[in-house]
Tab-separated table of N, CA and C in Angstrom:
chain	number	residue	atom	x	y	z
A	39	UNK	N	223.943	-121.969	123.880
A	39	UNK	CA	225.319	-122.410	124.072
A	39	UNK	C	225.744	-122.360	125.542
A	40	UNK	N	224.945	-121.723	126.394
A	40	UNK	CA	225.313	-121.593	127.810
A	40	UNK	C	224.583	-122.577	128.714
A	41	UNK	N	223.791	-123.470	128.136
A	41	UNK	CA	223.067	-124.456	128.943
A	41	UNK	C	224.054	-125.271	129.771
A	42	UNK	N	223.748	-125.405	131.071
A	42	UNK	CA	224.592	-126.183	131.968
A	42	UNK	C	225.928	-125.548	132.296
A	43	UNK	N	226.033	-124.222	132.199
A	43	UNK	CA	227.337	-123.573	132.386
A	43	UNK	C	227.465	-122.742	133.660
A	44	UNK	N	226.369	-122.505	134.375
A	44	UNK	CA	226.425	-121.610	135.541
A	44	UNK	C	226.240	-122.379	136.844
A	45	UNK	N	226.968	-121.945	137.865
A	45	UNK	CA	226.825	-122.521	139.201
A	45	UNK	C	225.679	-121.878	139.968
A	46	UNK	N	225.469	-120.579	139.745
A	46	UNK	CA	224.532	-119.820	140.582
A	46	UNK	C	223.930	-118.689	139.766
A	47	UNK	N	222.652	-118.467	139.937
A	47	UNK	CA	221.962	-117.341	139.316
A	47	UNK	C	221.224	-116.587	140.410
A	48	UNK	N	221.418	-115.279	140.461
A	48	UNK	CA	220.611	-114.416	141.330
A	48	UNK	C	219.563	-113.791	140.428
A	49	UNK	N	218.314	-114.154	140.640
A	49	UNK	CA	217.220	-113.667	139.808
A	49	UNK	C	216.543	-112.516	140.541
A	50	UNK	N	216.741	-111.299	140.030
A	50	UNK	CA	216.205	-110.098	140.676
A	50	UNK	C	214.963	-109.564	139.988
A	51	UNK	N	214.469	-110.268	138.967
A	51	UNK	CA	213.337	-109.771	138.188
A	51	UNK	C	212.067	-109.807	139.037
A	52	UNK	N	211.426	-108.671	139.161
A	52	UNK	CA	210.230	-108.557	139.999
A	52	UNK	C	208.958	-108.580	139.157
A	53	UNK	N	208.984	-109.354	138.086
A	53	UNK	CA	207.808	-109.529	137.235
A	53	UNK	C	207.700	-111.008	136.891
A	54	UNK	N	206.487	-111.511	136.706
A	54	UNK	CA	206.344	-112.928	136.354
A	54	UNK	C	207.066	-113.235	135.042
A	55	UNK	N	207.824	-114.314	135.019
A	55	UNK	CA	208.513	-114.740	133.801
A	55	UNK	C	208.803	-116.235	133.890
A	56	UNK	N	209.067	-116.846	132.757
A	56	UNK	CA	209.329	-118.277	132.675
A	56	UNK	C	210.715	-118.572	133.252
A	57	UNK	N	210.769	-119.318	134.342
A	57	UNK	CA	212.034	-119.640	135.003
A	57	UNK	C	212.766	-120.800	134.331
A	58	UNK	N	212.055	-121.593	133.528
A	58	UNK	CA	212.640	-122.802	132.956
A	58	UNK	C	213.894	-122.559	132.112
A	59	UNK	N	213.932	-121.573	131.219
A	59	UNK	CA	215.162	-121.368	130.449
A	59	UNK	C	216.357	-121.017	131.335
A	60	UNK	N	216.101	-120.318	132.425
A	60	UNK	CA	217.185	-119.944	133.336
A	60	UNK	C	217.659	-121.147	134.141
A	61	UNK	N	216.731	-121.990	134.577
A	61	UNK	CA	217.114	-123.201	135.303
A	61	UNK	C	217.989	-124.099	134.435
A	62	UNK	N	217.731	-124.123	133.132
A	62	UNK	CA	218.539	-124.944	132.224
A	62	UNK	C	219.971	-124.437	132.105
A	63	UNK	N	220.218	-123.201	132.463
A	63	UNK	CA	221.573	-122.654	132.406
A	63	UNK	C	222.456	-123.172	133.539
A	64	UNK	N	221.834	-123.734	134.581
A	64	UNK	CA	222.579	-124.189	135.754
A	64	UNK	C	223.282	-125.520	135.503
A	65	UNK	N	224.467	-125.648	136.105
A	65	UNK	CA	225.215	-126.905	136.094
A	65	UNK	C	224.553	-127.898	137.054
A	66	UNK	N	225.086	-129.097	137.089
A	66	UNK	CA	224.712	-130.088	138.084
A	66	UNK	C	224.904	-129.467	139.464
A	67	UNK	N	223.910	-129.579	140.323
A	67	UNK	CA	223.921	-129.020	141.679
A	67	UNK	C	223.898	-127.489	141.714
A	68	UNK	N	223.566	-126.838	140.596
A	68	UNK	CA	223.476	-125.384	140.565
A	68	UNK	C	222.227	-124.889	141.279
A	69	UNK	N	222.231	-123.608	141.608
A	69	UNK	CA	221.121	-122.994	142.339
A	69	UNK	C	220.730	-121.667	141.698
A	70	UNK	N	219.422	-121.437	141.609
A	70	UNK	CA	218.917	-120.119	141.262
A	70	UNK	C	218.218	-119.574	142.496
A	71	UNK	N	218.642	-118.388	142.923
A	71	UNK	CA	218.076	-117.752	144.107
A	71	UNK	C	217.203	-116.586	143.662
A	72	UNK	N	215.947	-116.635	144.065
A	72	UNK	CA	214.977	-115.604	143.711
A	72	UNK	C	214.963	-114.519	144.786
A	73	UNK	N	215.175	-113.258	144.362
A	73	UNK	CA	215.011	-112.151	145.308
A	73	UNK	C	214.005	-111.129	144.806
A	74	UNK	N	213.621	-111.216	143.533
A	74	UNK	CA	212.574	-110.343	143.008
A	74	UNK	C	211.210	-110.937	143.332
A	75	UNK	N	210.284	-110.122	143.782
A	75	UNK	CA	208.961	-110.606	144.164
A	75	UNK	C	207.933	-110.047	143.186
A	76	UNK	N	207.403	-110.902	142.290
A	76	UNK	CA	206.413	-110.412	141.327
A	76	UNK	C	205.041	-110.234	141.979
A	77	UNK	N	204.206	-109.422	141.356
A	77	UNK	CA	202.863	-109.216	141.893
A	77	UNK	C	201.908	-110.338	141.498
A	78	UNK	N	202.312	-111.195	140.542
A	78	UNK	CA	201.540	-112.372	140.142
A	78	UNK	C	202.500	-113.561	140.106
A	79	UNK	N	202.010	-114.787	140.263
A	79	UNK	CA	202.894	-115.958	140.262
A	79	UNK	C	203.604	-116.157	138.921
A	80	UNK	N	204.774	-116.783	139.005
A	80	UNK	CA	205.515	-117.173	137.806
A	80	UNK	C	204.771	-118.309	137.107
A	81	UNK	N	205.000	-118.488	135.796
A	81	UNK	CA	204.449	-119.672	135.119
A	81	UNK	C	205.002	-120.944	135.768
A	82	UNK	N	204.344	-122.071	135.560
A	82	UNK	CA	204.787	-123.323	136.193
A	82	UNK	C	206.226	-123.700	135.832
A	83	UNK	N	206.879	-124.375	136.770
A	83	UNK	CA	208.245	-124.852	136.572
A	83	UNK	C	208.202	-126.314	136.145
A	84	UNK	N	208.983	-126.650	135.129
A	84	UNK	CA	209.139	-128.038	134.706
A	84	UNK	C	210.115	-128.688	135.689
A	85	UNK	N	209.614	-129.535	136.558
A	85	UNK	CA	210.458	-130.101	137.618
A	85	UNK	C	211.601	-130.961	137.083
A	86	UNK	N	211.525	-131.396	135.830
A	86	UNK	CA	212.679	-132.139	135.285
A	86	UNK	C	213.908	-131.236	135.219
A	87	UNK	N	213.697	-129.910	135.123
A	87	UNK	CA	214.815	-128.967	135.152
A	87	UNK	C	215.522	-128.983	136.512
A	88	UNK	N	214.820	-129.424	137.532
A	88	UNK	CA	215.402	-129.498	138.879
A	88	UNK	C	215.920	-130.910	139.181
A	89	UNK	N	215.086	-131.889	138.984
A	89	UNK	CA	215.347	-133.246	139.468
A	89	UNK	C	216.561	-133.903	138.813
A	90	UNK	N	216.586	-133.951	137.483
A	90	UNK	CA	217.615	-134.726	136.798
A	90	UNK	C	219.005	-134.103	136.864
A	91	UNK	N	219.091	-132.835	137.162
A	91	UNK	CA	220.398	-132.178	137.290
A	91	UNK	C	220.684	-131.734	138.729
A	92	UNK	N	219.835	-132.190	139.674
A	92	UNK	CA	219.976	-131.844	141.091
A	92	UNK	C	220.115	-130.330	141.274
A	93	UNK	N	219.337	-129.584	140.502
A	93	UNK	CA	219.352	-128.126	140.609
A	93	UNK	C	218.416	-127.704	141.727
A	94	UNK	N	218.685	-126.526	142.278
A	94	UNK	CA	217.861	-126.009	143.370
A	94	UNK	C	217.315	-124.644	143.020
A	95	UNK	N	216.110	-124.397	143.489
A	95	UNK	CA	215.490	-123.085	143.385
A	95	UNK	C	215.290	-122.613	144.821
A	96	UNK	N	215.866	-121.466	145.133
A	96	UNK	CA	215.824	-120.957	146.499
A	96	UNK	C	215.305	-119.518	146.481
A	97	UNK	N	215.018	-119.006	147.642
A	97	UNK	CA	214.584	-117.625	147.774
A	97	UNK	C	215.280	-116.966	148.940
A	98	UNK	N	215.390	-115.649	148.879
A	98	UNK	CA	216.057	-114.922	149.950
A	98	UNK	C	215.500	-113.507	150.021
A	99	UNK	N	215.365	-113.014	151.222
A	99	UNK	CA	215.055	-111.602	151.401
A	99	UNK	C	216.326	-110.804	151.173
A	100	UNK	N	216.159	-109.555	150.853
A	100	UNK	CA	217.325	-108.696	150.690
A	100	UNK	C	217.990	-108.557	152.050
A	101	UNK	N	219.307	-108.640	152.078
A	101	UNK	CA	220.057	-108.611	153.328
A	101	UNK	C	220.062	-107.252	154.006
A	102	UNK	N	220.632	-107.225	155.177
A	102	UNK	CA	220.770	-105.993	155.935
A	102	UNK	C	221.984	-105.205	155.480
A	103	UNK	N	222.397	-104.245	156.280
A	103	UNK	CA	223.512	-103.363	155.932
A	103	UNK	C	224.805	-104.155	155.750
A	104	UNK	N	225.099	-105.086	156.647
A	104	UNK	CA	226.340	-105.873	156.561
A	104	UNK	C	226.380	-106.673	155.258
A	105	UNK	N	225.285	-107.370	154.946
A	105	UNK	CA	225.244	-108.189	153.729
A	105	UNK	C	225.304	-107.329	152.478
A	106	UNK	N	224.623	-106.180	152.522
A	106	UNK	CA	224.646	-105.271	151.379
A	106	UNK	C	226.060	-104.762	151.137
A	107	UNK	N	226.788	-104.415	152.199
A	107	UNK	CA	228.157	-103.935	152.044
A	107	UNK	C	229.059	-105.039	151.503
A	108	UNK	N	228.864	-106.281	151.986
A	108	UNK	CA	229.650	-107.405	151.464
A	108	UNK	C	229.400	-107.596	149.971
A	109	UNK	N	228.145	-107.459	149.553
A	109	UNK	CA	227.808	-107.612	148.141
A	109	UNK	C	228.442	-106.503	147.315
A	110	UNK	N	228.403	-105.270	147.800
A	110	UNK	CA	229.012	-104.158	147.078
A	110	UNK	C	230.530	-104.328	146.980
A	111	UNK	N	231.152	-104.781	148.053
A	111	UNK	CA	232.595	-105.025	148.041
A	111	UNK	C	232.947	-106.117	147.033
A	112	UNK	N	232.152	-107.192	147.011
A	112	UNK	CA	232.369	-108.291	146.069
A	112	UNK	C	232.226	-107.786	144.638
A	113	UNK	N	231.179	-107.020	144.377
A	113	UNK	CA	230.950	-106.497	143.029
A	113	UNK	C	232.103	-105.593	142.601
A	114	UNK	N	232.581	-104.740	143.497
A	114	UNK	CA	233.692	-103.857	143.162
A	114	UNK	C	234.963	-104.652	142.885
A	115	UNK	N	235.240	-105.657	143.698
A	115	UNK	CA	236.445	-106.478	143.538
A	115	UNK	C	236.449	-107.213	142.203
A	116	UNK	N	235.273	-107.641	141.752
A	116	UNK	CA	235.175	-108.445	140.533
A	116	UNK	C	234.660	-107.643	139.333
A	117	UNK	N	234.638	-106.316	139.472
A	117	UNK	CA	234.216	-105.424	138.388
A	117	UNK	C	232.829	-105.793	137.855
A	118	UNK	N	231.907	-106.082	138.762
A	118	UNK	CA	230.520	-106.377	138.405
A	118	UNK	C	229.737	-105.070	138.499
A	119	UNK	N	229.139	-104.675	137.402
A	119	UNK	CA	228.412	-103.405	137.358
A	119	UNK	C	227.005	-103.648	136.818
A	120	UNK	N	226.159	-102.665	136.941
A	120	UNK	CA	224.817	-102.765	136.363
A	120	UNK	C	224.584	-101.539	135.484
A	121	UNK	N	223.718	-101.717	134.506
A	121	UNK	CA	223.348	-100.614	133.633
A	121	UNK	C	222.153	-99.902	134.251
A	122	UNK	N	222.258	-98.588	134.305
A	122	UNK	CA	221.183	-97.778	134.876
A	122	UNK	C	220.869	-96.622	133.941
A	123	UNK	N	219.751	-95.988	134.179
A	123	UNK	CA	219.435	-94.725	133.520
A	123	UNK	C	219.301	-93.691	134.624
A	124	UNK	N	220.238	-92.772	134.673
A	124	UNK	CA	220.250	-91.720	135.690
A	124	UNK	C	219.260	-90.637	135.282
A	125	UNK	N	218.360	-90.287	136.196
A	125	UNK	CA	217.352	-89.266	135.895
A	125	UNK	C	217.399	-88.175	136.956
A	126	UNK	N	216.983	-86.987	136.536
A	126	UNK	CA	216.824	-85.877	137.477
A	126	UNK	C	215.517	-86.058	138.234
A	127	UNK	N	215.467	-85.539	139.435
A	127	UNK	CA	214.258	-85.635	140.251
A	127	UNK	C	213.056	-85.029	139.525
A	128	UNK	N	213.285	-83.962	138.777
A	128	UNK	CA	212.168	-83.302	138.083
A	128	UNK	C	211.547	-84.204	137.004
A	129	UNK	N	212.255	-85.266	136.604
A	129	UNK	CA	211.765	-86.170	135.565
A	129	UNK	C	211.131	-87.439	136.131
A	130	UNK	N	210.838	-87.457	137.422
A	130	UNK	CA	210.319	-88.668	138.062
A	130	UNK	C	208.969	-89.085	137.481
A	131	UNK	N	208.095	-88.120	137.175
A	131	UNK	CA	206.789	-88.466	136.612
A	131	UNK	C	206.925	-89.047	135.203
A	132	UNK	N	207.837	-88.500	134.399
A	132	UNK	CA	208.095	-89.056	133.066
A	132	UNK	C	208.633	-90.484	133.187
A	133	UNK	N	209.528	-90.680	134.140
A	133	UNK	CA	210.099	-92.014	134.349
A	133	UNK	C	209.011	-93.002	134.763
A	134	UNK	N	208.107	-92.569	135.625
A	134	UNK	CA	207.010	-93.436	136.050
A	134	UNK	C	206.121	-93.802	134.858
A	135	UNK	N	205.787	-92.803	134.043
A	135	UNK	CA	204.958	-93.067	132.858
A	135	UNK	C	205.661	-94.062	131.923
A	136	UNK	N	206.963	-93.907	131.744
A	136	UNK	CA	207.714	-94.834	130.892
A	136	UNK	C	207.700	-96.234	131.486
A	137	UNK	N	207.806	-96.330	132.802
A	137	UNK	CA	207.788	-97.640	133.447
A	137	UNK	C	206.442	-98.313	133.210
A	138	UNK	N	205.350	-97.583	133.369
A	138	UNK	CA	204.015	-98.137	133.163
A	138	UNK	C	203.852	-98.620	131.725
A	139	UNK	N	204.433	-97.897	130.760
A	139	UNK	CA	204.346	-98.261	129.347
A	139	UNK	C	205.309	-99.394	128.972
A	140	UNK	N	206.194	-99.777	129.893
A	140	UNK	CA	207.177	-100.822	129.585
A	140	UNK	C	208.325	-100.305	128.737
A	141	UNK	N	208.567	-99.004	128.770
A	141	UNK	CA	209.603	-98.368	127.966
A	141	UNK	C	210.856	-98.121	128.802
A	142	UNK	N	211.280	-99.126	129.566
A	142	UNK	CA	212.445	-98.961	130.429
A	142	UNK	C	213.389	-100.129	130.164
A	143	UNK	N	214.606	-99.817	129.755
A	143	UNK	CA	215.585	-100.877	129.497
A	143	UNK	C	216.402	-101.173	130.754
A	144	UNK	N	216.706	-100.145	131.528
A	144	UNK	CA	217.526	-100.293	132.726
A	144	UNK	C	216.764	-99.778	133.944
A	145	UNK	N	217.349	-99.960	135.099
A	145	UNK	CA	216.751	-99.415	136.324
A	145	UNK	C	216.935	-97.902	136.322
A	146	UNK	N	215.925	-97.200	136.794
A	146	UNK	CA	216.067	-95.764	136.986
A	146	UNK	C	216.780	-95.516	138.307
A	147	UNK	N	217.697	-94.568	138.295
A	147	UNK	CA	218.358	-94.102	139.511
A	147	UNK	C	218.227	-92.590	139.527
A	148	UNK	N	217.701	-92.080	140.620
A	148	UNK	CA	217.494	-90.635	140.736
A	148	UNK	C	218.794	-89.985	141.198
A	149	UNK	N	219.228	-88.990	140.450
A	149	UNK	CA	220.420	-88.221	140.805
A	149	UNK	C	220.056	-87.318	141.978
A	150	UNK	N	220.535	-87.675	143.174
A	150	UNK	CA	220.173	-86.907	144.367
A	150	UNK	C	220.685	-85.484	144.349
A	151	UNK	N	221.665	-85.187	143.502
A	151	UNK	CA	222.146	-83.824	143.381
A	151	UNK	C	221.087	-82.915	142.762
A	152	UNK	N	220.053	-83.515	142.133
A	152	UNK	CA	219.000	-82.705	141.519
A	152	UNK	C	217.835	-82.436	142.451
A	153	UNK	N	217.898	-82.942	143.690
A	153	UNK	CA	216.852	-82.646	144.669
A	153	UNK	C	216.886	-81.164	145.007
A	154	UNK	N	215.732	-80.558	145.109
A	154	UNK	CA	215.709	-79.132	145.438
A	154	UNK	C	215.177	-78.924	146.818
């Protein structure tokens, strides 16, 4: 139901995945910007997802301090949040094992107050 409804997608996934369903979500002249870098190439892109709707696929490195602060300010202003799993430093090895097993739903964030 969301096909053709988005102007812009920031794709932060750092694992190979099919980009075609996401490209279909873009409106005419929409853009998907890739910032996640997978260790293996993504599956092939169906160029009709780009050509007939004048969609663009772009890439960007993560910005510096100024750009990062602008992004955080924008997210705060528009109540954009992310789901995380807060872990203690002592649980870092368990978190790593879970990541290797694919048992991670959200990003891990280490609670720096637990550093010893």
